[in-house]
Structure formats: structure tokens, C-alpha cells
Coordinates of C-alpha atoms (C1' of nucleotides) in Angstrom, one line a residue:
Chain R
M1 CA -54.7 61.9 8.3
L2 CA -52.0 60.7 10.5
I3 CA -52.4 62.1 13.9
N4 CA -55.0 60.2 15.9
Q5 CA -53.8 60.2 19.4
S6 CA -56.8 58.8 21.1
Y7 CA -55.8 55.3 20.3
M8 CA -53.3 54.4 23.0
T9 CA -51.4 51.3 22.3
L10 CA -48.0 50.2 21.4
V11 CA -46.0 50.5 18.2
I12 CA -43.0 48.4 18.7
L13 CA -43.1 47.3 15.2
V14 CA -42.7 50.7 13.6
K15 CA -40.4 51.9 16.2
L16 CA -37.9 49.2 15.5
L17 CA -38.3 49.8 11.8
Y18 CA -36.8 53.2 12.1
N19 CA -34.4 52.6 14.9
S20 CA -31.0 53.9 14.0
L21 CA -32.3 54.6 10.6
I22 CA -32.2 58.2 11.7
Y23 CA -29.1 60.0 10.6
D24 CA -29.7 63.4 11.9
K25 CA -27.0 65.6 10.5
N26 CA -27.2 68.2 13.1
T27 CA -27.2 66.0 16.1
T28 CA -24.5 63.8 14.8
K29 CA -22.3 66.7 13.8
K30 CA -22.7 68.4 17.1
E31 CA -22.2 65.4 19.4
G32 CA -18.5 65.9 19.4
K33 CA -18.2 69.7 19.4
M34 CA -21.0 71.1 21.4
L35 CA -19.6 70.2 24.8
N36 CA -17.6 73.5 24.9
K37 CA -18.3 76.4 27.1
E38 CA -21.7 77.8 27.6
K39 CA -21.0 80.8 25.5
N40 CA -21.6 79.3 22.1
R41 CA -24.9 78.1 23.2
R42 CA -26.4 81.2 21.8
K43 CA -25.0 80.3 18.4
T44 CA -26.2 76.8 18.7
E45 CA -29.6 77.8 19.9
K46 CA -30.1 80.0 16.9
G47 CA -29.5 77.0 14.6
E48 CA -31.7 74.8 16.8
K49 CA -34.4 77.4 16.5
T50 CA -34.2 77.4 12.7
K51 CA -34.2 73.6 12.6
Q52 CA -37.3 73.7 14.8
K53 CA -38.9 76.2 12.5
L54 CA -38.3 73.9 9.6
Y55 CA -39.4 70.8 11.4
T56 CA -42.6 72.5 12.7
A57 CA -43.4 73.8 9.2
A58 CA -42.9 70.3 7.8
A59 CA -44.9 68.6 10.5
T60 CA -47.8 71.0 9.9
L61 CA -47.7 70.3 6.2
F62 CA -47.3 66.6 6.7
N63 CA -50.5 66.5 8.8
Q64 CA -52.4 68.3 6.0
H65 CA -51.0 66.7 2.9
D66 CA -49.4 63.6 1.6
F67 CA -45.6 63.3 1.9
R68 CA -45.3 63.6 -1.8
E69 CA -47.3 66.8 -1.9
V70 CA -45.1 68.5 0.6
T71 CA -42.2 69.8 -1.3
V72 CA -39.0 71.1 0.2
D73 CA -39.8 74.4 -1.4
R74 CA -43.1 74.5 0.4
I75 CA -41.5 73.6 3.7
V76 CA -38.8 76.3 3.4
K77 CA -41.3 78.9 2.3
Q78 CA -43.6 78.1 5.3
A79 CA -40.6 78.2 7.6
G80 CA -39.4 81.4 6.0
V81 CA -35.9 80.3 5.3
A82 CA -33.9 79.7 2.2
K83 CA -33.8 76.3 0.5
G84 CA -30.1 75.8 1.3
T85 CA -30.8 76.2 4.9
F86 CA -33.0 73.1 4.9
Y87 CA -30.0 71.0 3.9
I88 CA -27.9 72.3 6.7
Y89 CA -30.3 70.7 9.2
F90 CA -31.6 67.7 7.2
E91 CA -29.7 65.2 5.1
S92 CA -32.6 65.0 2.7
K93 CA -36.3 65.2 2.5
D94 CA -36.5 61.5 3.2
A95 CA -34.4 61.9 6.3
L96 CA -36.8 64.5 7.5
I97 CA -39.8 62.2 6.9
V98 CA -38.1 59.4 8.7
S99 CA -37.4 61.8 11.6
F100 CA -41.0 62.9 11.6
L101 CA -42.4 59.4 11.5
L102 CA -40.1 58.4 14.4
D103 CA -41.2 61.3 16.5
Y104 CA -44.8 60.5 15.7
V105 CA -44.3 56.9 16.7
R106 CA -42.7 57.9 19.9
K107 CA -45.8 59.8 20.8
V108 CA -48.1 56.8 20.5
D109 CA -45.5 54.4 21.8
I110 CA -46.1 52.8 25.2
D111 CA -44.2 50.2 27.0
Y112 CA -45.0 46.9 25.4
R113 CA -44.5 45.2 28.7
A114 CA -47.7 46.9 29.9
V115 CA -49.5 44.9 27.2
L116 CA -47.8 41.7 28.1
D117 CA -48.4 42.3 31.8
S118 CA -52.1 42.8 31.2
F119 CA -52.4 39.1 30.7
S120 CA -53.0 36.9 33.7
P121 CA -49.8 35.0 34.8
G122 CA -51.1 31.7 33.6
T123 CA -51.7 32.7 30.0
S124 CA -49.8 30.6 27.5
S125 CA -47.0 32.2 25.6
S126 CA -48.8 31.5 22.3
R127 CA -51.8 33.5 23.6
M128 CA -49.6 36.3 24.7
L129 CA -47.8 36.5 21.4
L130 CA -51.1 36.5 19.5
G131 CA -52.3 39.2 21.8
L132 CA -49.2 41.3 21.0
I133 CA -49.6 40.7 17.3
S134 CA -53.2 41.8 17.6
K135 CA -52.2 45.0 19.3
I136 CA -49.6 45.7 16.8
A137 CA -52.0 45.2 14.0
D138 CA -54.5 47.5 15.5
T139 CA -52.0 50.2 16.0
L140 CA -50.6 49.9 12.5
T141 CA -54.1 50.0 11.1
D142 CA -55.7 52.7 13.2
V143 CA -52.8 54.9 14.3
I144 CA -49.9 54.7 12.0
G145 CA -51.8 54.0 8.8
C146 CA -50.9 52.3 5.6
T147 CA -49.5 55.4 3.9
S148 CA -46.9 55.9 6.5
M149 CA -45.9 52.3 6.5
R150 CA -45.6 52.3 2.8
T151 CA -43.2 55.2 3.2
V152 CA -41.2 53.4 5.8
Y153 CA -40.8 50.3 3.6
K154 CA -39.8 52.4 0.7
L155 CA -37.2 54.3 2.7
L156 CA -35.8 51.1 4.1
L157 CA -35.2 50.0 0.5
A158 CA -33.6 53.3 -0.4
D159 CA -30.0 52.8 -1.7
D160 CA -28.6 55.7 0.3
I161 CA -29.1 54.3 3.7
D162 CA -26.0 52.8 5.1
T163 CA -26.0 49.1 5.8
D164 CA -24.9 49.5 9.4
A165 CA -27.9 51.5 10.2
V166 CA -30.3 49.0 8.7
K167 CA -28.7 46.1 10.5
G168 CA -29.9 47.1 13.9
Y169 CA -33.2 48.3 12.8
N170 CA -35.3 45.7 14.5
R171 CA -33.7 45.2 17.9
D172 CA -36.8 46.1 19.8
L173 CA -39.3 43.8 18.4
Y174 CA -36.7 41.2 18.2
K175 CA -36.1 41.4 21.9
I176 CA -39.8 41.2 22.7
F177 CA -40.3 38.1 20.6
S178 CA -37.2 36.7 22.0
E179 CA -38.4 37.1 25.6
L180 CA -41.8 35.6 24.8
L181 CA -40.2 32.7 23.0
K182 CA -37.9 32.1 25.9
R183 CA -40.8 32.0 28.2
G184 CA -42.6 29.5 25.9
I185 CA -39.6 27.2 25.7
E186 CA -39.0 27.3 29.4
S187 CA -42.6 26.4 30.1
G188 CA -42.3 23.5 27.7
E189 CA -44.7 25.0 25.3
F190 CA -42.3 25.6 22.4
C191 CA -39.7 23.2 21.2
D192 CA -36.1 24.4 21.1
T193 CA -34.8 22.8 17.9
L194 CA -34.0 26.3 16.7
S195 CA -32.1 28.8 18.7
L196 CA -34.0 31.7 20.3
D197 CA -32.2 34.1 18.1
E198 CA -33.2 32.4 15.0
M199 CA -36.8 31.9 16.0
A200 CA -37.1 35.6 16.9
R201 CA -35.6 36.5 13.5
H202 CA -38.2 34.4 11.7
F203 CA -41.0 36.0 13.6
V204 CA -39.7 39.5 12.8
M205 CA -39.4 38.5 9.1
A206 CA -42.9 37.1 9.2
I207 CA -44.5 40.2 10.6
R208 CA -42.7 42.4 8.0
G209 CA -43.8 40.2 5.2
I210 CA -47.4 40.5 6.3
C211 CA -47.1 44.2 6.7
Y212 CA -45.6 44.5 3.3
E213 CA -48.5 42.6 1.8
W214 CA -50.9 44.8 3.7
C215 CA -49.2 47.9 2.2
I216 CA -49.5 46.7 -1.4
R217 CA -53.0 45.2 -1.1
Y218 CA -54.5 47.9 1.0
P219 CA -57.4 48.2 1.5
D220 CA -58.3 44.7 0.5
F221 CA -56.4 43.1 3.2
D222 CA -57.3 42.7 6.8
L223 CA -53.9 43.0 8.6
K224 CA -55.1 41.8 11.9
E225 CA -56.9 38.8 10.7
Q226 CA -54.1 37.7 8.4
A227 CA -51.4 38.3 10.9
L228 CA -53.2 36.3 13.5
A229 CA -53.7 33.4 11.1
H230 CA -50.2 33.5 9.9
F231 CA -48.7 33.5 13.4
Q232 CA -51.0 30.7 14.3
I233 CA -49.3 28.6 11.7
L234 CA -45.9 29.7 12.9
L235 CA -46.8 28.9 16.5
D236 CA -48.1 25.5 15.5
G237 CA -44.8 25.0 13.8
I238 CA -42.7 25.6 16.9
K239 CA -45.0 24.0 19.4
V240 CA -44.0 20.8 21.2
K241 CA -46.0 18.0 19.6
Chain O
M1 CA -24.3 42.9 -13.7
L2 CA -27.7 41.5 -14.4
I3 CA -27.4 39.2 -17.3
N4 CA -26.1 35.8 -16.5
Q5 CA -27.9 33.4 -18.6
S6 CA -25.8 30.3 -17.9
Y7 CA -27.8 29.7 -14.8
M8 CA -30.9 27.9 -16.0
T9 CA -33.6 27.6 -13.4
L10 CA -36.9 28.9 -12.6
V11 CA -38.0 32.3 -11.4
I12 CA -41.6 31.9 -10.5
L13 CA -41.3 34.2 -7.7
V14 CA -40.2 37.2 -9.6
K15 CA -42.4 36.5 -12.5
L16 CA -45.4 36.6 -10.3
L17 CA -44.2 39.7 -8.7
Y18 CA -44.5 41.6 -11.8
N19 CA -47.4 39.9 -13.4
S20 CA -50.0 42.3 -14.6
L21 CA -47.9 45.0 -13.0
I22 CA -47.0 45.8 -16.5
Y23 CA -49.2 48.6 -17.9
D24 CA -47.8 49.0 -21.3
K25 CA -49.3 52.1 -22.7
N26 CA -48.8 51.1 -26.3
T27 CA -50.3 47.6 -26.1
T28 CA -53.2 48.7 -23.9
K29 CA -54.1 51.5 -26.1
K30 CA -53.9 49.5 -29.3
E31 CA -55.7 46.4 -28.1
G32 CA -59.1 47.9 -29.0
K33 CA -58.1 49.7 -32.1
M34 CA -55.5 47.8 -33.9
L35 CA -57.8 45.1 -35.2
N36 CA -58.7 47.2 -38.3
K37 CA -57.5 46.5 -41.8
E38 CA -54.0 45.6 -42.5
K39 CA -53.3 49.0 -43.9
N40 CA -52.5 50.8 -40.7
R41 CA -50.0 48.2 -39.9
R42 CA -47.3 50.4 -41.5
K43 CA -48.2 53.1 -39.1
T44 CA -48.2 50.8 -36.2
E45 CA -45.0 49.3 -37.3
K46 CA -43.3 52.6 -37.3
G47 CA -44.3 53.2 -33.8
E48 CA -43.3 49.7 -32.8
K49 CA -39.9 50.3 -34.3
T50 CA -39.4 53.5 -32.3
K51 CA -40.5 51.7 -29.2
Q52 CA -38.1 49.0 -29.9
K53 CA -35.3 51.5 -30.5
L54 CA -36.0 53.0 -27.1
Y55 CA -36.3 49.7 -25.4
T56 CA -33.1 48.4 -26.9
A57 CA -31.2 51.5 -26.0
A58 CA -32.5 51.3 -22.5
A59 CA -31.7 47.6 -22.2
T60 CA -28.1 48.2 -23.4
L61 CA -27.7 50.9 -20.8
F62 CA -29.3 48.9 -18.0
N63 CA -26.8 46.1 -18.6
Q64 CA -24.0 48.5 -18.2
H65 CA -25.1 50.8 -15.5
D66 CA -27.3 50.9 -12.4
F67 CA -31.0 51.8 -13.0
R68 CA -30.5 55.1 -11.3
E69 CA -27.6 56.1 -13.5
V70 CA -29.6 55.5 -16.6
T71 CA -31.5 58.6 -17.2
V72 CA -34.4 59.1 -19.6
D73 CA -32.3 61.7 -21.3
R74 CA -29.5 59.2 -21.9
I75 CA -32.0 56.6 -23.2
V76 CA -33.6 59.0 -25.7
K77 CA -30.2 60.2 -26.8
Q78 CA -29.0 56.7 -27.4
A79 CA -32.2 55.9 -29.2
G80 CA -31.9 59.0 -31.2
V81 CA -35.4 60.3 -30.5
A82 CA -36.9 63.2 -28.5
K83 CA -37.7 63.0 -24.9
G84 CA -41.4 63.4 -25.4
T85 CA -41.4 60.3 -27.7
F86 CA -40.3 58.2 -24.7
Y87 CA -43.5 59.0 -22.9
I88 CA -45.6 58.0 -25.9
Y89 CA -44.4 54.4 -25.5
F90 CA -43.7 54.2 -21.8
E91 CA -45.8 55.4 -18.9
S92 CA -42.7 56.3 -16.9
K93 CA -39.2 55.3 -16.4
D94 CA -40.3 53.0 -13.7
A95 CA -42.7 51.3 -16.1
L96 CA -39.9 50.7 -18.5
I97 CA -37.7 49.2 -15.8
V98 CA -40.5 46.9 -14.7
S99 CA -41.0 45.9 -18.3
F100 CA -37.3 45.3 -18.7
L101 CA -37.1 43.2 -15.6
L102 CA -40.1 41.2 -16.6
D103 CA -38.6 40.4 -20.0
Y104 CA -35.4 39.5 -18.3
V105 CA -37.2 37.2 -16.0
R106 CA -39.0 35.6 -18.9
K107 CA -35.6 34.7 -20.4
V108 CA -34.4 32.8 -17.4
D109 CA -37.8 31.4 -16.6
I110 CA -38.5 27.7 -17.1
D111 CA -41.5 25.6 -16.3
Y112 CA -41.6 25.1 -12.6
R113 CA -43.2 21.8 -13.2
A114 CA -39.9 20.6 -14.6
V115 CA -38.5 21.2 -11.2
L116 CA -41.3 19.5 -9.4
D117 CA -41.2 16.6 -11.8
S118 CA -37.6 16.0 -11.1
F119 CA -38.5 14.6 -7.7
S120 CA -39.3 10.9 -7.6
P121 CA -43.0 10.3 -7.2
G122 CA -42.8 9.1 -3.6
T123 CA -41.2 12.4 -2.4
S124 CA -43.1 14.1 0.3
S125 CA -44.8 17.3 -0.4
S126 CA -42.8 19.1 2.2
R127 CA -39.6 17.9 0.6
M128 CA -40.8 19.1 -2.8
L129 CA -41.8 22.4 -1.4
L130 CA -38.5 22.9 0.2
G131 CA -36.8 21.9 -3.1
L132 CA -38.8 24.6 -4.9
I133 CA -37.9 27.2 -2.3
S134 CA -34.3 26.2 -2.6
K135 CA -34.4 26.7 -6.4
I136 CA -36.1 30.0 -6.1
A137 CA -33.6 31.2 -3.6
D138 CA -30.7 30.2 -5.9
T139 CA -32.2 32.0 -8.8
L140 CA -32.9 35.1 -6.9
T141 CA -29.4 35.1 -5.5
D142 CA -27.4 34.2 -8.6
V143 CA -29.5 35.3 -11.5
I144 CA -31.8 38.1 -10.6
G145 CA -29.7 39.7 -7.9
C146 CA -30.5 41.8 -4.9
T147 CA -30.4 45.1 -6.8
S148 CA -33.2 44.1 -9.1
M149 CA -35.3 42.7 -6.4
R150 CA -34.9 45.9 -4.5
T151 CA -36.1 47.8 -7.4
V152 CA -39.1 45.4 -7.7
Y153 CA -40.1 45.9 -4.1
K154 CA -39.8 49.6 -4.4
L155 CA -41.9 49.7 -7.5
L156 CA -44.5 47.5 -5.9
L157 CA -44.8 50.2 -3.2
A158 CA -45.0 53.0 -5.7
D159 CA -48.2 55.0 -5.3
D160 CA -48.9 55.3 -8.9
I161 CA -49.6 51.7 -9.5
D162 CA -53.2 50.9 -9.8
T163 CA -54.6 48.6 -7.2
D164 CA -56.1 46.2 -9.6
A165 CA -52.8 45.5 -11.2
V166 CA -51.2 44.7 -7.8
K167 CA -54.0 42.4 -6.7
G168 CA -53.2 39.7 -9.2
Y169 CA -49.5 40.1 -9.0
N170 CA -48.8 36.7 -7.5
R171 CA -51.1 34.3 -9.2
D172 CA -48.4 32.1 -10.4
L173 CA -46.5 31.3 -7.3
Y174 CA -49.8 31.2 -5.6
K175 CA -50.9 28.4 -7.9
I176 CA -47.8 26.4 -7.5
F177 CA -48.0 26.5 -3.8
S178 CA -51.7 25.7 -4.0
E179 CA -51.0 22.6 -6.0
L180 CA -48.3 21.4 -3.7
L181 CA -50.4 22.0 -0.7
K182 CA -53.3 20.2 -2.2
R183 CA -51.1 17.2 -2.9
G184 CA -49.9 17.3 0.7
I185 CA -53.4 17.5 2.1
E186 CA -54.6 14.6 -0.1
S187 CA -51.7 12.4 1.0
G188 CA -52.6 13.2 4.6
E189 CA -49.3 15.0 5.1
F190 CA -50.8 18.4 5.8
C191 CA -53.8 19.1 7.9
D192 CA -56.7 21.0 6.3
T193 CA -57.8 23.3 9.1
L194 CA -57.1 26.3 6.8
S195 CA -58.4 26.5 3.3
L196 CA -56.0 25.9 0.4
D197 CA -56.3 29.4 -0.7
E198 CA -55.4 30.8 2.7
M199 CA -52.5 28.5 3.1
A200 CA -51.1 29.4 -0.3
R201 CA -51.5 33.1 0.6
H202 CA -49.6 32.7 3.7
F203 CA -46.8 31.0 1.9
V204 CA -46.5 33.7 -0.6
M205 CA -46.5 36.3 2.1
A206 CA -43.8 34.4 3.9
I207 CA -41.5 34.2 0.9
R208 CA -41.9 37.9 0.2
G209 CA -41.1 38.7 3.8
I210 CA -37.9 36.7 3.6
C211 CA -37.0 38.3 0.3
Y212 CA -37.6 41.8 1.6
E213 CA -35.4 41.0 4.6
W214 CA -32.7 39.8 2.2
C215 CA -33.0 43.0 0.2
I216 CA -32.4 45.3 3.2
R217 CA -29.8 43.1 4.9
Y218 CA -27.8 42.1 1.9
P219 CA -25.1 40.9 1.9
D220 CA -25.3 39.8 5.5
F221 CA -28.2 37.4 4.9
D222 CA -28.2 34.0 3.4
L223 CA -31.5 33.9 1.5
K224 CA -31.5 30.2 0.9
E225 CA -30.6 29.2 4.4
Q226 CA -33.1 31.5 5.9
A227 CA -35.9 30.6 3.5
L228 CA -35.5 27.0 4.1
A229 CA -35.4 27.4 7.9
H230 CA -38.5 29.6 7.7
F231 CA -40.5 27.3 5.6
Q232 CA -39.5 24.4 7.8
I233 CA -41.3 26.1 10.6
L234 CA -44.3 26.9 8.5
L235 CA -44.5 23.3 7.2
D236 CA -44.2 22.0 10.8
G237 CA -47.1 24.3 11.5
I238 CA -49.4 22.7 8.9
K239 CA -48.3 19.1 9.2
V240 CA -50.7 16.6 10.7
K241 CA -49.4 15.8 14.2
Chain P
dT1 C1' -9.6 96.5 18.7
dT2 C1' -8.5 93.4 15.2
dA3 C1' -8.3 89.0 13.2
dC4 C1' -9.9 84.6 12.5
dA5 C1' -12.7 80.5 12.7
dA6 C1' -16.9 78.3 12.9
dA7 C1' -21.9 78.2 12.6
dC8 C1' -25.5 80.0 10.0
dA9 C1' -27.9 81.6 5.9
dT10 C1' -28.7 82.5 1.0
dG11 C1' -30.5 81.9 -3.6
dA12 C1' -28.8 81.0 -8.1
dC13 C1' -28.0 76.8 -10.2
dC14 C1' -28.0 71.8 -11.7
dG15 C1' -29.8 67.2 -13.0
dT16 C1' -33.7 64.6 -13.8
dA17 C1' -38.6 62.9 -14.5
dG18 C1' -42.4 64.2 -16.6
dT19 C1' -45.8 67.5 -19.5
dC20 C1' -47.7 69.9 -23.3
dA21 C1' -48.6 72.8 -27.3
dT22 C1' -47.4 72.2 -31.7
dA23 C1' -46.3 69.9 -36.0
dT24 C1' -46.1 66.2 -39.4
dA25 C1' -47.3 62.3 -41.8
dA26 C1' -50.0 58.4 -42.6
dA27 C1' -54.8 56.2 -42.9
dG28 C1' -59.6 56.5 -43.3
dT29 C1' -63.6 58.7 -45.6
dG30 C1' -66.6 61.0 -48.8
Chain B
dC1 C1' -59.2 64.2 -55.1
dA2 C1' -59.8 66.9 -50.6
dC3 C1' -60.8 66.6 -45.7
dT4 C1' -60.6 64.6 -41.2
dT5 C1' -58.7 61.8 -37.8
dT6 C1' -55.2 59.6 -35.5
dA7 C1' -50.5 57.9 -34.6
dT8 C1' -46.1 59.7 -34.3
dA9 C1' -42.6 63.1 -33.1
dT10 C1' -40.6 67.2 -31.1
dG11 C1' -38.2 70.1 -27.7
dA12 C1' -39.1 73.9 -24.8
dC13 C1' -40.9 74.0 -20.3
dT14 C1' -42.1 72.9 -15.4
dA15 C1' -41.5 70.9 -10.8
dC16 C1' -38.7 69.1 -7.6
dG17 C1' -34.7 67.4 -4.9
dG18 C1' -30.4 68.6 -4.0
dT19 C1' -25.7 71.5 -4.4
dC20 C1' -22.5 75.1 -3.8
dA21 C1' -19.9 79.4 -3.9
dT22 C1' -20.6 83.2 -1.4
dG23 C1' -21.9 86.1 2.3
dT24 C1' -23.2 87.2 7.2
dT25 C1' -23.3 86.6 12.1
dT26 C1' -21.3 85.1 16.4
dG27 C1' -17.7 83.5 19.6
dT28 C1' -12.8 83.4 20.7
dA29 C1' -8.3 84.7 21.2
dA30 C1' -4.2 87.8 20.5

DNA sequence: TTACAAACATGACCGTAGTCATATAAAGTG
DNA sequence: CACTTTATATGACTACGGTCATGTTTGTAA
């Protein structure tokens, strides 16, 4: 349902959506303590192995069933460990899902610059931006899928995610847009009444609004088509008249 | 926390967000059957009374505590009925929350036309639209509140909401935008490269994107300011050059 | 070796949303 | 009236996410 590796393209959008959303108990906890001698590596490795067992079990199940259908009990049973053990390595089921989605995204992630570079140098910034949007839409539709995005959006709204983590959640896409916008302003294509930062922020907001709409209206909503039309308006709004 | 009636303004946005999202088991079930003689009204009234007891109990608790803190057990205890009874009248706890929010919104809702009519006849459509956005932002910030909006957005993403219900969720705001856009096009202020329908759709999407951002970045996000800036861009994008 | 701390593991246990077989009472029907 | 149907009500029960006191293994240091 989720894995569909053949489609190679970029997934900036999703990546940024999870960025620093990941609060991996294990990693965080160890960061400060595991730089001891080599001796206790055996201890650590055992834990790491258990964590991996849990993760693998979960991943297997996630690929076969809906997130909701995969219970923690099933995961621990499949992994052959006790339930309590799960919570040694993962903050919550949600945290594991986020972790899983992030890993998945990493696999299909490629350098967005490759996409931008594929355009001939003379291409207008608008065109490049629309090209990027197009790619993102394709990836979301064909690789990530609506179900996963839904989960992401729900998790982002979860109360138990610390504010700081959320704040930096979209640095990446933000940066890309920022660069493209800068290019457009410098070439005199876009006007600079708004600061780069603000413009980029609005673009990120827009793309999330569209994605959200897609999530709740799926399948009666053509993400790519709507996204392109929407950004066309936004671009017209910032173009030099 | 939620009730703050002194602030009288419109809440189209939220209203539309729930519209037809409400699947009230009782009402739906009865619609086809309760048009019998007057005799069975006593039966119905008893049920209606129980439902009211539950609703009132829930409302009381919701006004004192967070939605999450108000458990179904607490509600039925306060109402003095058994747990199973709750599920006769409400599909789920979420459904009740949605119902509650909708009712709440109805209370603070006023005719949006009053707002639009408050502008002098010569006012540009852009200006009116921005005025509307401004009002909506105020209402969301001061009356509805971020917590409730968060809940709404989460519920919209819930898997167990039937697609049909979601589809028509934004008719109202859609209509308002549509009218304003029509006015703008007729006066030659906006260009008509896109159909009215599509333009309105994009506006609705935009406002939800901004609200979503507000929900996850709260309190470090000025909804009104950002919304106005965003719509300024969109308006520039559809203005006749 | 002994003692102790830290990592690792366990499963009984809890709170909560939601279900269901069962029961009762009211309304319709003949 | 008796009989059936249907709305109403119940609370024990299940499923699931998450917790915690307790126990076990492993590494370290006296």
C-alpha cells in the first residue's frame, strides 16, 4: 500500500513536515551517555537489536495493514517482546509511526536541486516553481499516498507534540521556496513588496492548505491540478506588473 | 475557556467547517419514522429528554475542562444514565464534540451579510473581502479559540467520517466568497480567467491552510496578520492588471 | 569476589472508547 | 384484551494505548 519505490522523485514537502517532529526516546537518551568506553557497547547493542526487532515488526505490519489496524500488542507479539519493552524504545505508537514515515520518506527522497537543475538555465522562476509543485504533487499522490498524509496532518495537530519541535518543521521546503523566490526577484520577475521570508512562508502555507484539502476530499480532488492552479494565482499575485 | 459570548461577530468559517459533518444518529434515524401519529411523541420525548440530559452534562463539562479530560464515563455519570445509553444518542464521543462545537458556533454566528453591508456601496470587492477575512480571523482568535479549531481539524481528518458528509462541508463560506468574487468580476476589478467556482474553491483552501498553520504554530502566529497578507497576494493574483 | 548502578525486560494493571446481549416499557395491531 | 414491534436503557465486556513495580542481565569499580 505504501511502498512503491519505482517512482523516483522528491518529497521535500513530507520530509519537512516531520523534520524534528521525531522525538526518538532512545537516541535522545543516549546522545549524552553513550560516548563512554567501548565495553558497554554490548549492552547498547542488545537494546538496539530489540529496538530494531520492534521496528522491523512494525514496518512489516504497516506495509500490510492500515496504521490503525496495527496495534501495539500485535507489534510486540510479532517482535516477540513484552509490551512494556515497546515503551522503552518508543515514546508512543504515534512516535513510531512518525519515525516510520520519516524513514520511508528518506528512502524516496532525492535532492530537490536535481529537479531544479533539470530545467534549462533560461527557465523563468515561475515555471521552475510550478515544475517543483508538480513533482511534489506527483510524489504525494503516487508514492506517499493520502492515508499517510492524513496521518501526518493528524499527528501534527496532536496535543502532545512540543511546540519547539513543530516550529522548525518546514525549514526545508521553506528554503527551497526561498531560493526560488530570491532568484525570481533578482531577475525582476517577482516584485519585492514582501520580504523573502514572508513570501516563502505564504507558499508553504498554501501548499499545506491544498494538501489538507486533498486529504479530506480524497479521492475527489486532483492534487496536482489544484496545486498548479492555486500557485498560478499566487505567482500572478507576486509578479511584477 | 470556550464560551465568551460578548464578542458578537460572524463565524462563517467554522460553521462551514462542520456543516453536514453532523451525523446525528437520533435525528437521522427518526427522520423517516417519526412522522406517525402524535401518540408516539411521548416515547420520542423521553428519548429526547435523555439525549438532552447527556448533552447538557457534556456541555457543562466541556466548558470546565478540555475535551480530552471529559470522558464518556464522566458524561454518563453526570447525566445519570448508563454508558450504553450514550451510544444510543451519539455515534461517538467525537460526534458529540462536533455537535457541541456546531451549536456553540451557531450561538456566535451572525449573518455575514451584515458585515458585508456595513461597507459603503462604493467599497472595492478586495477591500470587502479583506474586511471579511479580518472579521473571521478575529472571531477565530477571540471566540472560537485555537483548541477548538484544532479539534475540528483533527475530526475532519478522522477516518470514520463518510466522504459525502465532508464534501459539502464548506458550502457557506464558498458561497460568500463566490458572491464577493462575482461582484469583483462584474465591476471589472477581478479578471475572469478562472471560473467563479474555482476561484472560490481556492480561497476556501487558502483560508484553511492559514488556519491550520495557526493551529500548529499557536501562539507564535498572528492569524489575522498572516491571513490578510496572504489574501492580499491572492487578490493581487486575480486582479485585472 | 562482591557490590552496585545502569540498561534491559516483563506482564499485570489501568483508563478510556466503544459493543452487545439482555431487559423493560411504550405504541401499534388484531 | 393479548401479541408484536420498537424505542429506550443497562452494565458487563472487549480492545487498545499506555504505565509501573519488579526482576534480570551486564558493565564497572572496590
